[in-house]
Coordinates of C-alpha atoms and ligand atoms in Angstrom, one line a residue:
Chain A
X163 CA 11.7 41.9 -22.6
X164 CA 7.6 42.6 -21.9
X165 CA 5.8 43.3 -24.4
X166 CA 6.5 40.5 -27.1
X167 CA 4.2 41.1 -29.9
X168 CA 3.2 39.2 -33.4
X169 CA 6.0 40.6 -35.0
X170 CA 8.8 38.8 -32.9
X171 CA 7.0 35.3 -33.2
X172 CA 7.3 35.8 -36.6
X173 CA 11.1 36.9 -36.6
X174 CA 11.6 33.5 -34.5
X175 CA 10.5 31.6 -37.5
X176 CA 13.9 32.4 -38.6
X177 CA 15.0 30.0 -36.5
X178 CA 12.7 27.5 -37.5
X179 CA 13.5 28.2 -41.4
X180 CA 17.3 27.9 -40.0
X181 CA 15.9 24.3 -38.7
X182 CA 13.9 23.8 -41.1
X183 CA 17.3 24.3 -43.8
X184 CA 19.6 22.4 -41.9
X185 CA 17.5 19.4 -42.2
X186 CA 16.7 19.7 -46.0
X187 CA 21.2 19.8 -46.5
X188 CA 22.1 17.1 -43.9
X189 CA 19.2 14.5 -45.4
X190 CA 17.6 14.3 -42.3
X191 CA 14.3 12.9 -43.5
X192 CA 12.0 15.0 -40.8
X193 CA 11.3 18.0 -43.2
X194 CA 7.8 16.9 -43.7
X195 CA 7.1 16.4 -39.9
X196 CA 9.2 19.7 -39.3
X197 CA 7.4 21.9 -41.2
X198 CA 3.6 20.4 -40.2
X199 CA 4.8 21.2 -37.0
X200 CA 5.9 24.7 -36.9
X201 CA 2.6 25.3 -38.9
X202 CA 0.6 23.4 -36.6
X203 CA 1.8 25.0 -33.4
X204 CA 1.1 28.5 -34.7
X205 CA -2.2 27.8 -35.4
X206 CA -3.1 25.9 -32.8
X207 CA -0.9 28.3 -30.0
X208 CA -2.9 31.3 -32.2
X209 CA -6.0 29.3 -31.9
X210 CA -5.9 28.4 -28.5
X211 CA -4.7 32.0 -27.5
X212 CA -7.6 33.8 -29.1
X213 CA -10.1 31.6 -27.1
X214 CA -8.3 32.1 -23.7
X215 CA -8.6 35.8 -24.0
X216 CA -12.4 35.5 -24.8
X217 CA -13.1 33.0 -22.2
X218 CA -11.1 35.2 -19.8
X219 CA -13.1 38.2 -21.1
X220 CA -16.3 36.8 -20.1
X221 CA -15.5 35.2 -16.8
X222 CA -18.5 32.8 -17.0
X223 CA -18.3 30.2 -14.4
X224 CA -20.3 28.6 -16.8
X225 CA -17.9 29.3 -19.7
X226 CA -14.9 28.3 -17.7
X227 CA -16.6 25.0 -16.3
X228 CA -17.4 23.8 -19.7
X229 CA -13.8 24.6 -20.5
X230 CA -12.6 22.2 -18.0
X231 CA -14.9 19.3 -19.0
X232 CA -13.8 19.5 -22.1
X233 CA -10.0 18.8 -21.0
X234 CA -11.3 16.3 -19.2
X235 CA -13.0 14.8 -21.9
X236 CA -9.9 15.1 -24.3
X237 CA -7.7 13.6 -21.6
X238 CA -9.9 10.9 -20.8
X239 CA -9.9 9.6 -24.7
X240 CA -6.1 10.4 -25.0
X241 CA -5.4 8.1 -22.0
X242 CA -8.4 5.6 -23.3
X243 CA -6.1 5.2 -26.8
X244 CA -3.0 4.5 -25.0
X245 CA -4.9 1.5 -23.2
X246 CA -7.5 0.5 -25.3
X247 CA -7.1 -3.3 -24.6
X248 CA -8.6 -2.8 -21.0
X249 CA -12.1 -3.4 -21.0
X250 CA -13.7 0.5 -19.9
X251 CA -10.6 2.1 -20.6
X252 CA -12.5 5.3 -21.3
X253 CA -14.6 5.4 -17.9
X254 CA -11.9 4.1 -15.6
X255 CA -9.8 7.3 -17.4
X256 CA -12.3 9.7 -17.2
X257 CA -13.1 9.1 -13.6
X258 CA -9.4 8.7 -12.5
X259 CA -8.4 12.2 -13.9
X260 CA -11.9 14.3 -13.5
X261 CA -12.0 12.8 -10.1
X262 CA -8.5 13.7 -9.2
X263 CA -8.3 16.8 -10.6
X264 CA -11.8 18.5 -10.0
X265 CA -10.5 17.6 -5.9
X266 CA -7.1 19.1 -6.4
X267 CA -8.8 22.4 -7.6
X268 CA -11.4 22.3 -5.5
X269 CA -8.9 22.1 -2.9
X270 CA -7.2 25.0 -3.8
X271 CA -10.1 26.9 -3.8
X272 CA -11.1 26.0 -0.6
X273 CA -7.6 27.3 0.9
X274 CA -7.8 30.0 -1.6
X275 CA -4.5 29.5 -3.0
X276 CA -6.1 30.4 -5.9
X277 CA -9.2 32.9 -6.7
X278 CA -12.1 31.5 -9.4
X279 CA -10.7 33.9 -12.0
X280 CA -10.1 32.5 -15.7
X281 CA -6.5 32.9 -15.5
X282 CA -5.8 30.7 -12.5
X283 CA -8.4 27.7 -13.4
X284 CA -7.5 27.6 -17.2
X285 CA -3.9 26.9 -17.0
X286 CA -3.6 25.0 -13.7
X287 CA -6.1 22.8 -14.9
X288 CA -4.3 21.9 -18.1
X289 CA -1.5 21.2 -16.3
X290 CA -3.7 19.2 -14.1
X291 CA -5.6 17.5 -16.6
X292 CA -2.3 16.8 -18.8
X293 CA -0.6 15.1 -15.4
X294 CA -3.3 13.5 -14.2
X295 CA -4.2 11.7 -18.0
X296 CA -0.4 10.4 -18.3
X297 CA -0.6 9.3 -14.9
X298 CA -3.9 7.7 -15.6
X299 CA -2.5 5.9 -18.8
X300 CA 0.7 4.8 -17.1
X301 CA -1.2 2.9 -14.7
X302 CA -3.8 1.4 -16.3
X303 CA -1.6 0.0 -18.5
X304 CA 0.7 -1.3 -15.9
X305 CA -1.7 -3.1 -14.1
X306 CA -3.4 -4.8 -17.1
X307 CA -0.1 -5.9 -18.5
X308 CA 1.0 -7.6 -14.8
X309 CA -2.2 -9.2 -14.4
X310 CA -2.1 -10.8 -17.5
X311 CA 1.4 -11.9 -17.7
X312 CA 0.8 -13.4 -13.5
X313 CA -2.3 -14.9 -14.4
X314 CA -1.1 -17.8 -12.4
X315 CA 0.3 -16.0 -9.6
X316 CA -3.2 -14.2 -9.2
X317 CA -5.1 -17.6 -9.5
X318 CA -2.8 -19.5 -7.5
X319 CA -3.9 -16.6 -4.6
X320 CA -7.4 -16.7 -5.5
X321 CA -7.8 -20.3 -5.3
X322 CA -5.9 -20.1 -1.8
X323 CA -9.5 -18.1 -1.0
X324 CA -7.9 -14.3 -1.5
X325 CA -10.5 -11.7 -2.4
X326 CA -9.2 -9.9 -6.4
X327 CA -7.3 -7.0 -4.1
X328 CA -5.3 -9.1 -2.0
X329 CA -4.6 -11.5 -5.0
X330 CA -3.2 -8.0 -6.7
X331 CA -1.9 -6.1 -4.6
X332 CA 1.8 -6.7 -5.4
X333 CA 1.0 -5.4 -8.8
X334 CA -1.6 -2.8 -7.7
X335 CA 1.1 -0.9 -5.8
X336 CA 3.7 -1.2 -8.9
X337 CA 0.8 0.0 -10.9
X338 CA 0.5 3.1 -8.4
X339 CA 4.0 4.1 -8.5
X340 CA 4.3 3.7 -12.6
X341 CA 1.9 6.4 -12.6
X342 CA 3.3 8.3 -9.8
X343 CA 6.7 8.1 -11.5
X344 CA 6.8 11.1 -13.7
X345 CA 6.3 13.7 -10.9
X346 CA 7.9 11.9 -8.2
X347 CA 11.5 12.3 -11.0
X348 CA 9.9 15.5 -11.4
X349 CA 10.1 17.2 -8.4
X350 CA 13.7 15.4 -7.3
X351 CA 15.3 17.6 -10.3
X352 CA 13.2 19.9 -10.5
X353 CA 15.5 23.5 -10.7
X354 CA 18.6 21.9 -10.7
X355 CA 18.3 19.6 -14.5
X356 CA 15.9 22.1 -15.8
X357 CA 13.5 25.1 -15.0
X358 CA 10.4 24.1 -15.4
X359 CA 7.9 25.7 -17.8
X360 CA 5.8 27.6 -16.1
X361 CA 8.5 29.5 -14.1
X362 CA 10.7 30.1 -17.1
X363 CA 6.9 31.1 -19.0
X364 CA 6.4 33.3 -15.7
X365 CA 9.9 34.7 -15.4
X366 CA 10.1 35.8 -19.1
X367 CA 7.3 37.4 -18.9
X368 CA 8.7 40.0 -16.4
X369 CA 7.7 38.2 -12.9
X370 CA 10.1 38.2 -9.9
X371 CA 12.1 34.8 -9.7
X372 CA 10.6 34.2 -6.2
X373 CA 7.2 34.6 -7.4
X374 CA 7.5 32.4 -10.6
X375 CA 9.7 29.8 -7.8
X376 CA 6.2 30.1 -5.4
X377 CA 4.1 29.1 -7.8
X378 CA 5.8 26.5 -9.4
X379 CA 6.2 24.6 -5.6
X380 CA 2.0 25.3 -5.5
X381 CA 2.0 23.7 -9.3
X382 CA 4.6 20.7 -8.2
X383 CA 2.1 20.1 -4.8
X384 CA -1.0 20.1 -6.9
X385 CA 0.3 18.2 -9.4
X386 CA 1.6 15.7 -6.5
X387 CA -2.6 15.4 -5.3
X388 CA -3.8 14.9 -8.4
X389 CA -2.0 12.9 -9.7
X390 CA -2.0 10.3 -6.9
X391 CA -5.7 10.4 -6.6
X392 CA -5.7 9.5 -10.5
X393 CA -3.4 6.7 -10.2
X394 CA -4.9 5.2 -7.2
X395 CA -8.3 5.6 -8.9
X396 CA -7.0 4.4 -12.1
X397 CA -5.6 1.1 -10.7
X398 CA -9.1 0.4 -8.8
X399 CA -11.4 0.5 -11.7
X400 CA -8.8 -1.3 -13.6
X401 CA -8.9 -4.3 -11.3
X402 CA -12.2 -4.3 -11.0
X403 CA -12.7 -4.4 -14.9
X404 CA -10.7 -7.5 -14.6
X405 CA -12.6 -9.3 -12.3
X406 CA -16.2 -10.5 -12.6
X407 CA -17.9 -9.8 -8.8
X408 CA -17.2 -13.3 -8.1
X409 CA -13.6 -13.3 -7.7
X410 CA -13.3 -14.5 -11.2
X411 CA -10.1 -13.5 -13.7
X412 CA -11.6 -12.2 -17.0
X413 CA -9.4 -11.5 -19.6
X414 CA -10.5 -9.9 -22.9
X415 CA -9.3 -12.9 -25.3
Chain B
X290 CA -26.1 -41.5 -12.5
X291 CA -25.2 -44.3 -10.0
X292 CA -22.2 -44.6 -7.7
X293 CA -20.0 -47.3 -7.8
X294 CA -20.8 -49.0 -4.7
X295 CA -23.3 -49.5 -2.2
X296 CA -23.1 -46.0 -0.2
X297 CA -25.8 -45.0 -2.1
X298 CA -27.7 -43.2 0.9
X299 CA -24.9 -40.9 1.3
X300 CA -25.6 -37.5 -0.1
X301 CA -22.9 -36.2 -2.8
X302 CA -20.7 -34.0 -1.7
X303 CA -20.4 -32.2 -5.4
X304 CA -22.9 -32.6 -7.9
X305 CA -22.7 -31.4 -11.3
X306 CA -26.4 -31.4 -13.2
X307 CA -25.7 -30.9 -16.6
X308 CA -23.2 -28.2 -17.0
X309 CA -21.9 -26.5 -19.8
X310 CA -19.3 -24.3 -20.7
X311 CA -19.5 -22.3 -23.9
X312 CA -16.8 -19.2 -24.4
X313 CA -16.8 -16.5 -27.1
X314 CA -13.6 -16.6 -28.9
X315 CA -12.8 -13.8 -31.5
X316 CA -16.7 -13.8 -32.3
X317 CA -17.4 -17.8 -32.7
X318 CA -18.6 -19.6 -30.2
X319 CA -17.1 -22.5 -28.9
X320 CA -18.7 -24.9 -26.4
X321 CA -15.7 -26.6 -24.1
X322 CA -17.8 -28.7 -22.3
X323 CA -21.2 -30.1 -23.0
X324 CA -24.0 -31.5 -20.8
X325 CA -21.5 -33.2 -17.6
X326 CA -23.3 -34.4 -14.9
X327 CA -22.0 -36.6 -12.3
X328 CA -22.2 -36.9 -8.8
X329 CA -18.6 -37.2 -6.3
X330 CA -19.0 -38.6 -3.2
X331 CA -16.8 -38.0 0.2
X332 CA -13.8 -39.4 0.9
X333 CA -13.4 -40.8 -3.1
X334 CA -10.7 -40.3 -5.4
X335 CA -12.3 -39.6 -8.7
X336 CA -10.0 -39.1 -12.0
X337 CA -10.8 -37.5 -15.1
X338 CA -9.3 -39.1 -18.1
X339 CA -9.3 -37.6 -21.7
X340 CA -7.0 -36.0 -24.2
X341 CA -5.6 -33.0 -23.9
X342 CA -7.6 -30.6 -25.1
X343 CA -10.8 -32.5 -23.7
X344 CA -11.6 -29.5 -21.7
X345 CA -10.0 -31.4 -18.3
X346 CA -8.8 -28.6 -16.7
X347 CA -11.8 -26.6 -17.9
X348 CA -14.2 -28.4 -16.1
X349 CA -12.2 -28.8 -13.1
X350 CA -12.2 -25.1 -12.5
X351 CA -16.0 -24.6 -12.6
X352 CA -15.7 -26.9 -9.4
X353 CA -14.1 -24.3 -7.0
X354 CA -15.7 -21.7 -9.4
X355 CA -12.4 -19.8 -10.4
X356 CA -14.7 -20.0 -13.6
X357 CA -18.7 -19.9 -14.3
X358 CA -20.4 -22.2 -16.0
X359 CA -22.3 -20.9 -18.5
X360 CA -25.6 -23.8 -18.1
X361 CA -26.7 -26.3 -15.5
X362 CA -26.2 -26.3 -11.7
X363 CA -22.8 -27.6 -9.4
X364 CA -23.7 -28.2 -6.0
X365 CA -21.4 -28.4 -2.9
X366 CA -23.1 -30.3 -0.2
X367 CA -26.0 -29.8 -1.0
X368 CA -26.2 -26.0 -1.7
X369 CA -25.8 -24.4 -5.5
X370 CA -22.0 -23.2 -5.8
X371 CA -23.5 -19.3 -5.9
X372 CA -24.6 -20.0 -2.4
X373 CA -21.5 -19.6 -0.9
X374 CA -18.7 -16.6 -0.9
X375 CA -16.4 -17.5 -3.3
X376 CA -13.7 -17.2 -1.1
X377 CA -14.7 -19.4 1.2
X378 CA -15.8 -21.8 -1.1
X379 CA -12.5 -21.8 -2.7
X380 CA -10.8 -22.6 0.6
X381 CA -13.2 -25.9 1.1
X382 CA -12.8 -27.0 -2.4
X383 CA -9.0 -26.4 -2.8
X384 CA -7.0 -26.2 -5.8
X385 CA -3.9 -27.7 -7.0
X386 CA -2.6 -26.0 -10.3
X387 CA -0.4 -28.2 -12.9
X388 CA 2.5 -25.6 -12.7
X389 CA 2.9 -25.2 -8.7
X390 CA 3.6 -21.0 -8.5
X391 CA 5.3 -20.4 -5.3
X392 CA 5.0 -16.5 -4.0
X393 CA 8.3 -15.2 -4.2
X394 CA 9.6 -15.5 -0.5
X395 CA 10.0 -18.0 2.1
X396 CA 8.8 -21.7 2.0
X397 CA 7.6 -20.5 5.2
X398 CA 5.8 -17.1 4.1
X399 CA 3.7 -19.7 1.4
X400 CA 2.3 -21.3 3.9
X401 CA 1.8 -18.7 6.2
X402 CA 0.4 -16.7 3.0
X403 CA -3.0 -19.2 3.5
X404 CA -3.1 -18.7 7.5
X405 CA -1.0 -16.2 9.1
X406 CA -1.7 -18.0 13.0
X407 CA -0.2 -20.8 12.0
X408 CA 2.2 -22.4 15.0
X409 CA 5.7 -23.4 13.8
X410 CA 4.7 -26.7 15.3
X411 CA 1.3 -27.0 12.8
X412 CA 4.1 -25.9 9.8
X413 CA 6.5 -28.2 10.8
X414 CA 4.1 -31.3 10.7
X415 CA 2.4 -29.7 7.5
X416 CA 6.2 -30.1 5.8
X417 CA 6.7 -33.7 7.2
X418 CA 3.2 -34.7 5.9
X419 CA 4.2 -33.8 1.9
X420 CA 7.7 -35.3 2.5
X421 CA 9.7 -32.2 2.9
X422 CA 12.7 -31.7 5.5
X423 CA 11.6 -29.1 8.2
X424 CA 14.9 -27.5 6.7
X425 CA 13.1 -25.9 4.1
X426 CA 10.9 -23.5 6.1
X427 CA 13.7 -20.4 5.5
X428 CA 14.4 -21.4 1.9
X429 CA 13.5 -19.0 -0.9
X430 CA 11.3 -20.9 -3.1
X431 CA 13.6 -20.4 -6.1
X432 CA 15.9 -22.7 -4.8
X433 CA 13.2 -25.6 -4.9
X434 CA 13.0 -28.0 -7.6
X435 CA 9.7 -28.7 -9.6
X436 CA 8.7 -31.6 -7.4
X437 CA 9.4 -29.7 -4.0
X438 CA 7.7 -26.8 -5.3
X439 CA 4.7 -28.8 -5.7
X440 CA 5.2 -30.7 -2.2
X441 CA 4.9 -27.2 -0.8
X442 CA 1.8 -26.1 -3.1
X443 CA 0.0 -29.7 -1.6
X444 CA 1.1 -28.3 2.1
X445 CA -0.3 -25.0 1.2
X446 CA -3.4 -26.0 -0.3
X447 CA -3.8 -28.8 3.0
X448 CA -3.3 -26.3 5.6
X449 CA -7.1 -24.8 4.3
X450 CA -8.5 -28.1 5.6
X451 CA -10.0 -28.6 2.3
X452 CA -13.2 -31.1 2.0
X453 CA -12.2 -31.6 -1.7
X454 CA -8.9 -30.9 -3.6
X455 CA -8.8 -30.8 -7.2
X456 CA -6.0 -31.5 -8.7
X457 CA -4.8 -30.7 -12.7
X458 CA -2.2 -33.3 -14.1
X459 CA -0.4 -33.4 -10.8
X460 CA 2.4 -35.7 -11.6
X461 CA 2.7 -34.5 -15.2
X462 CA 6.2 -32.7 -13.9
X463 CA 7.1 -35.2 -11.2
X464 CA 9.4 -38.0 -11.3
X465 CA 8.6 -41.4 -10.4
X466 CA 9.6 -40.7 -6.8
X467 CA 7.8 -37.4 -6.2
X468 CA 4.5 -39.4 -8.3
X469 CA 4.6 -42.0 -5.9
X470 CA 5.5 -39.8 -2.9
X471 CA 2.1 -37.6 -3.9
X472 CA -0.3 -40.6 -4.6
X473 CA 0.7 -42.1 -1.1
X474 CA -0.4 -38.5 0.5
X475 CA -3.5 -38.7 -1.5
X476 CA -4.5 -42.1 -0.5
X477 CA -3.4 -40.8 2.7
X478 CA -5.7 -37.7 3.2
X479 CA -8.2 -39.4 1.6
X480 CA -8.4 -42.7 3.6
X481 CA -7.7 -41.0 6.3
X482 CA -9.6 -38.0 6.3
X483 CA -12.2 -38.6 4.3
X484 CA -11.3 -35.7 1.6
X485 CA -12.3 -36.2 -2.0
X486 CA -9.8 -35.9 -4.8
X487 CA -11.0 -35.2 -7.9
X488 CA -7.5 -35.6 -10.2
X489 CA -7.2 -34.9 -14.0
X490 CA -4.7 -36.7 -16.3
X491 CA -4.4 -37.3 -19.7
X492 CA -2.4 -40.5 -19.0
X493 CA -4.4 -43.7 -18.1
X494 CA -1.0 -45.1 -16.4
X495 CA -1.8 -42.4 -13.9
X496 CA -5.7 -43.2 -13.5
X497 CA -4.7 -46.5 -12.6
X498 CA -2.3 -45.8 -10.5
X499 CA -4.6 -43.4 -8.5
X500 CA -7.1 -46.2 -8.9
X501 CA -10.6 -44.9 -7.9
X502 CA -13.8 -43.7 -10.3
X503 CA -12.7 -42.7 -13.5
X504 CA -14.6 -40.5 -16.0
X505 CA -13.5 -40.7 -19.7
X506 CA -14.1 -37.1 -21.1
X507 CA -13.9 -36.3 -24.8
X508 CA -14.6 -33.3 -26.5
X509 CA -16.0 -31.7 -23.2
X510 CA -18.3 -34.9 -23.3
X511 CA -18.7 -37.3 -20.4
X512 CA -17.8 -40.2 -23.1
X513 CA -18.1 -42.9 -20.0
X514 CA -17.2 -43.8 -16.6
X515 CA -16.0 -46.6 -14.4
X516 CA -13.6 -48.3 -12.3
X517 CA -10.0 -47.5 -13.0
X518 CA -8.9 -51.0 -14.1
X519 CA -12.5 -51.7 -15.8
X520 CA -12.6 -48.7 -17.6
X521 CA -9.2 -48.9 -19.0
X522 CA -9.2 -52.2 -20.1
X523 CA -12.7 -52.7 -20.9
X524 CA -14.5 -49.1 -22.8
X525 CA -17.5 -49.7 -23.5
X526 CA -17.7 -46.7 -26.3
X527 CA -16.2 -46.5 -29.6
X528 CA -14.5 -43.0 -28.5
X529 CA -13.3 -44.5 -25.7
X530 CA -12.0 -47.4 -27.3
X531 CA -9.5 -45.1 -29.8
X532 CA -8.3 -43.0 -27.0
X533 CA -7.0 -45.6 -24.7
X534 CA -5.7 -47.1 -27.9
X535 CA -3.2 -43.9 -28.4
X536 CA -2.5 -43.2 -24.6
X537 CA -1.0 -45.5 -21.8
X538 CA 0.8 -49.1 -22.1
Ligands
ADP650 N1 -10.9 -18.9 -22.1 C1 -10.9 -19.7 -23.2 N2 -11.2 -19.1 -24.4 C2 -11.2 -19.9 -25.5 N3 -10.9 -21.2 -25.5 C3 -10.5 -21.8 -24.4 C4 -10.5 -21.0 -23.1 N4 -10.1 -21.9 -22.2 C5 -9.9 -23.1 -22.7 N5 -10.2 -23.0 -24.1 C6 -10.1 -24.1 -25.0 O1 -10.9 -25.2 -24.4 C7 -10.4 -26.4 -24.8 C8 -10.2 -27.3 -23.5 O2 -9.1 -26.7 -22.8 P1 -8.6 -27.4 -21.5 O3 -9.7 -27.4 -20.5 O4 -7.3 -26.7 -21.1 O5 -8.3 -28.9 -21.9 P2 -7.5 -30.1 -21.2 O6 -7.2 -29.6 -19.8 O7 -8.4 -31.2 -21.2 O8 -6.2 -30.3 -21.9 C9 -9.1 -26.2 -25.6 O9 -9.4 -26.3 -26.9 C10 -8.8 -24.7 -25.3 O10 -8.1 -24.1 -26.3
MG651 MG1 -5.4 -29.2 -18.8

């Protein structure tokens, strides 16, 4: 099935009205939540779809590189929220994922893996971006948490005359691989729990299984770079923001 | 600000010119300590008495700089405390905390944590110094109690050849044995090697015992200061006066 028009979204409502009608019978007090949220997805998926086809269209580098920032930008304050007790949350975000992910894709334009076309940078970066700000969150978070709760295990080493990073390091490295978590489960199931989304997105719509399966191992690999850049990047600035340049804790009180 | 005996000539080897401490706390300010000055000379033991709260361990911290002070000037032998790495500093002006945290691994990989050359002869006598079997090198340090744990923090801390150890309630979790086993190394290292100990307590059972210089703070306030014995059984302050009223005999 090519070719998927308007019309069948809208006869696959059905099955969200069928969703929508079990809930209301069984009492299952999500009808409010369900119905913002078929609503919400249309418009934003309609939305969103309208301005891919004119920023494909136009195939401004210009166009396309704003594009990106803003991801970036909407990353960065989604990861900032999740953390927002670390001192810099925002700029330790923003420079953890726009550093990791502007090198992945620079990377694969380098090897040319990928052309700079619209239709290659747009969704790999989302999926990118989208990694990368979890990743970002996860670790921050991780490393602010452990520092605070080993405040004496940090100032025991730091008044044995250890620098901050070798007073951290124990929980730097945990801090790394919370981040790193997601796509390292990720690609250990990957095709045997569940296809992932781009390959099923790809298959559907008409593309040979090996194809969709070569591009999802070049998604899995790129997600793999970027999101270790942003976690190691992440845990740096976050232990910096917790140190003064003296070697000194500081903890937001 | 005049020692209490004749080695006058001798230059300090920590001077504290009126320092302050003042932290922001949910938008008030809150001065912890107010206007100290003092001057600690080598190879002295040196307590600081007060209630808790006094802003003891506070003050003690500024000393190896694991805080800033936010007024005045500390000087270690001579040169302001910003004169020196921290690092380094910290390793001549070592630090005991009042709950001993042991790395989680080996007696042996503590000590080793400070100076990975060490000989197994140099840990061995390090062990024996603070009291401790030579046994203990290959035990995890969860199996140690509170008083060996902090045996093994003194070795630690001792194997940086330290010019002046601060230490924060140190028998507050010991037993009589392990108190007297750790004012003996004290008087030890200090007699002996000239170190200056610069101990906090809020009990003036334990100032006495240490014996030594003893400064009475109060409300981050140098209240007074004296002999041990002439402090305790003589204040000359009012302050000082109700405190050792509630605390000791
Ligand atoms: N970082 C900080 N922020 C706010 N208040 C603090 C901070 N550190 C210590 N205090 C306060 O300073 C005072 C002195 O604390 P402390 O030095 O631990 O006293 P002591 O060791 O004499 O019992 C206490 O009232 C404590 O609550
Ligand atoms: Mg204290």
């Amino acid at each position: 099935m090519t070719g998927v028009g308007i019309e069948n979204v809208l006869i696959s409502l059905i099955l969200a009205a069928v969703a929508l009608a079990i809930g209301f019978f069984w009492k299952i007090p999500v009808q409010k939540n369900m119905s913002i949220g078929i609503i919400r997805s249309f418009i934003q998926l309609i939305a969103v779809g309208y301005a891919l086809k004119y920023v494909f269209d136009l195939e401004s580098i210009w166009l396309i590189s704003a594009v990106i920032l803003v991801m970036i930008l909407v990353g960065s304050h989604a990861s900032y929220s999740m953390s927002k007790q670390v001192r810099g949350a925002f700029l330790i975000s923003f420079a953890a994922i726009g550093t990791g992910s502007l090198i992945t894709l620079c990377f694969m334009l380098i090897l040319k893996i990928i052309t700079f076309e619209a239709r290659f940078i747009i969704p790999l970066s989302g999926m990118i971006i989208s990694n990368a700000m979890n990743a970002a969150a996860l670790a921050i978070n991780r490393l602010s948490s452990d520092i605070k709760s080993n405040r004496l295990a940090v100032e025991t080493a730091l008044a044995l005359g250890k620098g901050k990073r070798e007073s951290c390091r124990r929980f730097q490295q945990q801090a790394v691989i919370a981040g790193m978590t997601s796509i390292l489960n990720f690609m250990k199931t990957v095709g045997i729990v569940a296809l992932p989304g781009a390959m099923t997105g790809m298959i559907l719509a008409g593309a040979e299984p090996l194809e969709a399966v070569f591009w999802q191992l070049i998604v899995a690999y790129m997600l793999l770079s970027s999101v270790t850049i942003s976690s190691i990047i992440a845990v740096e600035l976050t232990l910096t923001s917790h140190f003064t340049p003296h070697h000194q804790l500081k903890l937001k009180s | 600000m005049t020692g209490p005996d004749s080695a006058e000539p001798q230059n300090p080897i920590l001077r504290a010119e009126n320092i302050s401490l003042e932290v922001i706390n949910g938008g008030t300010r809150k001065n912890i300590i107010t206007d100290f000055s003092f001057d600690f000379y080598r190879g002295k033991i040196y307590n600081i008495l007060g209630p808790s709260g006094a802003g003891k361990s506070s003050l003690l911290r500024l000393f190896n700089r694991l805080d800033e002070a936010t007024g005045g000037k500390i000087s270690f032998n001579g040169k302001e405390l910003n004169q020196y790495n921290p690092c380094r500093l910290r390793r001549r002006v070592g630090y005991l905390f009042q709950i001993p945290y042991m790395f989680p691994a080996t007696v042996k990989d503590n000590l080793l944590y400070v100076d990975p050359s060490l000989s197994d002869d140099t840990i061995v006598s390090m062990l024996l110094e603070v009291n401790l079997e030579p046994d203990y090198l290959a035990s995890n340090v969860e199996v140690l109690s509170v008083g060996e744990k902090q045996r093994v923090a003194m070795a630690r801390l001792l194997i940086m050849k330290p010019e002046i150890i601060l230490l924060d309630e140190p028998t507050s979790a010991l037993d009589e044995k392990n108190s007297s086993l750790l004012l003996k190394l004290v008087k030890n290292k200090v007699s002996g090697d000239g170190i200056t100990a610069i101990i906090v307590t809020h009990d003036s059972r334990q100032a006495l015992m240490f014996d030594g210089e003893t400064l009475l703070i109060i409300k981050g306030k140098l209240v007074e200061h004296g002999p041990a014995k002439q402090l305790i059984s003589h204040p000359k302050t009012e302050s000082g006066r109700s405190f050792l009223k509630g605390s000791g005999e």
